[in-house]
C-alpha cells in the first residue's frame, strides 16, 4: 500500500478516535443539564427555558462527533441477513459499493451543512425559541462532524480496496 495512503488512514483514524473519545464526555454534560432541570423543576418549581433546547444541542453534538469513531468500531447499523456469512473479501467488495454511495450522500450533506453554517454566521442566526440561542456553534460542530465522517468513510473505503487487492492491512485495522 502506498505510504501516503497509509499516512492518510493513520491520521484520519487517529483524529476520529480522539474526537470520538472526547465526544463520550459530552454525555456527562447532557446528564448534568437534564439532572439540573429535573431538580430545579421538581423540587423548586423553577423550570428553565433553556434546558431542553441545550440538551438537544448537546445530544446533536454527541451524535455528530461520534459518527466517525462509530465507523471505525464497525458500530453503525447494517442489514445483516447475508453479510455475516460472507468472506472478508466479499464483505470488503460490498462495503466498497456501500461506501461510494455513502460518500455521495455525505458530500451532499456536507455541502448543505457548509451553506447552513455560512448562513448562520452571516445573518447571526438564532433559534426561534424563547431562549433564542445562537445556532452558529451547533452548525459548526455539525459541519465538523460530517466532514470527519466523510474523511473516515474515505479511510474505510481505502482499507477495503487494499483488502480486495490482497494487501495486508491488519496493522491498519485496530480496535478502539
Coordinates of C-alpha atoms in Angstrom, one line a residue:
X1 CA 0.0 0.0 0.0
X2 CA 1.2 3.5 -0.8
X3 CA 2.8 5.3 2.1
X4 CA 0.7 8.4 1.5
X5 CA -2.5 6.3 1.7
X6 CA -1.3 4.7 4.9
X7 CA -0.4 8.1 6.4
X8 CA -3.9 9.3 5.5
X9 CA -5.5 6.3 7.1
X10 CA -3.5 6.6 10.3
X11 CA -4.1 10.3 10.5
X12 CA -7.8 10.2 9.9
X13 CA -8.3 7.2 12.1
X14 CA -6.3 8.9 14.9
X15 CA -8.3 12.1 14.7
X16 CA -11.6 10.1 14.6
X17 CA -10.6 8.1 17.6
X18 CA -9.6 11.2 19.6
X19 CA -12.7 13.2 18.7
X20 CA -14.9 10.1 19.4
X21 CA -13.5 9.6 22.8
X22 CA -13.8 13.2 23.6
X23 CA -17.4 13.1 22.4
X24 CA -18.1 10.4 25.0
X25 CA -17.6 13.1 27.7
X26 CA -20.4 15.2 26.2
X27 CA -22.9 12.7 27.6
X28 CA -21.8 13.8 31.1
X29 CA -22.8 17.3 30.2
X30 CA -26.1 16.1 28.9
X31 CA -26.8 14.2 32.1
X32 CA -25.8 17.3 34.1
X33 CA -28.2 19.5 32.2
X34 CA -31.1 17.1 32.5
X35 CA -30.4 16.4 36.2
X36 CA -30.3 20.2 36.9
X37 CA -33.6 20.7 35.1
X38 CA -35.2 17.8 36.9
X39 CA -34.2 19.0 40.3
X40 CA -35.0 22.6 39.5
X41 CA -38.4 21.8 38.2
X42 CA -39.4 19.1 40.7
X43 CA -38.0 20.4 44.0
X44 CA -38.0 24.2 43.4
X45 CA -40.8 24.6 40.9
X46 CA -38.4 26.6 38.6
X47 CA -38.3 25.2 35.1
X48 CA -35.7 26.7 32.8
X49 CA -36.5 27.8 29.2
X50 CA -33.0 26.8 28.0
X51 CA -32.6 23.2 29.4
X52 CA -34.5 21.2 26.7
X53 CA -33.0 23.1 23.8
X54 CA -29.5 23.0 25.2
X55 CA -29.8 19.2 25.8
X56 CA -30.9 18.8 22.2
X57 CA -27.8 20.7 21.1
X58 CA -25.6 18.7 23.3
X59 CA -27.1 15.4 22.0
X60 CA -26.7 16.6 18.4
X61 CA -23.0 17.4 19.1
X62 CA -22.5 14.0 20.7
X63 CA -24.2 12.2 17.7
X64 CA -22.3 14.2 15.0
X65 CA -18.9 14.0 16.7
X66 CA -19.2 10.3 17.4
X67 CA -20.2 9.1 13.9
X68 CA -16.6 8.7 12.6
X69 CA -15.5 6.8 15.7
X70 CA -18.5 4.5 15.4
X71 CA -17.5 3.8 11.8
X72 CA -14.0 2.7 13.0
X73 CA -15.6 0.4 15.6
X74 CA -18.0 -1.0 12.9
X75 CA -20.9 0.1 15.1
X76 CA -23.2 1.5 12.5
X77 CA -26.4 -0.4 11.8
X78 CA -26.3 -2.7 8.8
X79 CA -28.8 -5.1 7.3
X80 CA -27.1 -8.3 8.2
X81 CA -29.1 -11.1 6.5
X82 CA -26.2 -12.4 4.4
X83 CA -23.2 -10.2 5.3
X84 CA -22.1 -12.2 8.4
X85 CA -21.8 -15.3 6.2
X86 CA -19.5 -13.8 3.6
X87 CA -15.7 -14.0 3.4
X88 CA -13.7 -10.9 4.4
X89 CA -13.0 -10.2 0.7
X90 CA -16.7 -10.4 -0.3
X91 CA -17.6 -8.1 2.7
X92 CA -15.0 -5.6 1.5
X93 CA -16.5 -5.6 -2.0
X94 CA -19.9 -4.9 -0.6
X95 CA -18.5 -2.3 1.7
X96 CA -16.8 -0.6 -1.2
X97 CA -20.1 -0.3 -3.1
X98 CA -21.8 1.0 0.1
X99 CA -19.1 3.5 0.9
X100 CA -19.2 5.0 -2.5
X101 CA -22.9 5.6 -2.1
X102 CA -22.4 6.9 1.4
X103 CA -19.7 9.3 0.2
X104 CA -22.0 10.8 -2.4
X105 CA -24.7 11.3 0.4
X106 CA -22.1 12.8 2.8
X107 CA -20.9 15.1 0.0
X108 CA -24.4 16.5 -0.4
X109 CA -24.9 16.7 3.3
X110 CA -21.5 18.5 3.7
X111 CA -22.4 21.0 1.0
X112 CA -25.7 21.8 2.7
X113 CA -24.1 21.9 6.1
X114 CA -21.4 24.4 4.9
X115 CA -24.0 26.6 3.3
X116 CA -26.1 26.5 6.5
X117 CA -23.2 27.3 8.7
X118 CA -22.2 30.2 6.5
X119 CA -25.8 31.5 6.5
X120 CA -25.9 31.2 10.3
X121 CA -22.6 33.2 10.6
X122 CA -23.6 35.9 8.0
X123 CA -27.1 36.5 9.5
X124 CA -26.3 35.7 13.2
X125 CA -29.0 33.1 13.1
X126 CA -30.7 32.3 16.4
X127 CA -33.2 29.6 17.4
X128 CA -36.9 30.6 17.2
X129 CA -37.5 29.6 20.8
X130 CA -38.0 31.9 23.8
X131 CA -34.4 31.4 24.8
X132 CA -33.0 32.4 21.3
X133 CA -29.5 30.9 21.4
X134 CA -27.1 31.4 18.5
X135 CA -27.2 28.4 16.1
X136 CA -23.6 29.1 15.0
X137 CA -21.8 26.8 17.5
X138 CA -24.0 23.7 16.8
X139 CA -23.9 24.3 13.0
X140 CA -20.1 24.5 13.1
X141 CA -20.0 21.3 15.2
X142 CA -22.3 19.5 12.8
X143 CA -20.2 20.6 9.8
X144 CA -17.1 19.4 11.5
X145 CA -18.7 16.0 12.4
X146 CA -20.0 15.5 8.8
X147 CA -16.5 16.4 7.5
X148 CA -14.9 13.9 9.8
X149 CA -17.4 11.2 8.9
X150 CA -16.6 11.9 5.2
X151 CA -12.9 11.6 5.8
X152 CA -13.4 8.4 7.9
X153 CA -15.6 6.8 5.3
X154 CA -12.8 7.5 2.7
X155 CA -10.3 5.8 5.1
X156 CA -12.5 2.8 5.4
X157 CA -13.0 2.7 1.6
X158 CA -9.2 2.7 1.1
X159 CA -8.8 -0.1 3.7
X160 CA -11.4 -2.2 1.8
X161 CA -9.8 -1.5 -1.6
X162 CA -6.5 -2.7 -0.2
X163 CA -8.1 -5.8 1.3
X164 CA -9.7 -6.7 -2.1
X165 CA -6.4 -6.2 -3.8
X166 CA -4.8 -8.7 -1.4
X167 CA -2.8 -6.3 0.6
X168 CA -2.2 -6.9 4.3
X169 CA -4.0 -4.2 6.2
X170 CA -4.2 -5.9 9.6
X171 CA -1.8 -3.2 11.1
X172 CA -4.3 -0.5 10.0
X173 CA -7.4 -2.2 11.5
X174 CA -7.0 -1.8 15.2
X175 CA -9.8 -1.7 17.8
X176 CA -10.9 1.5 19.5

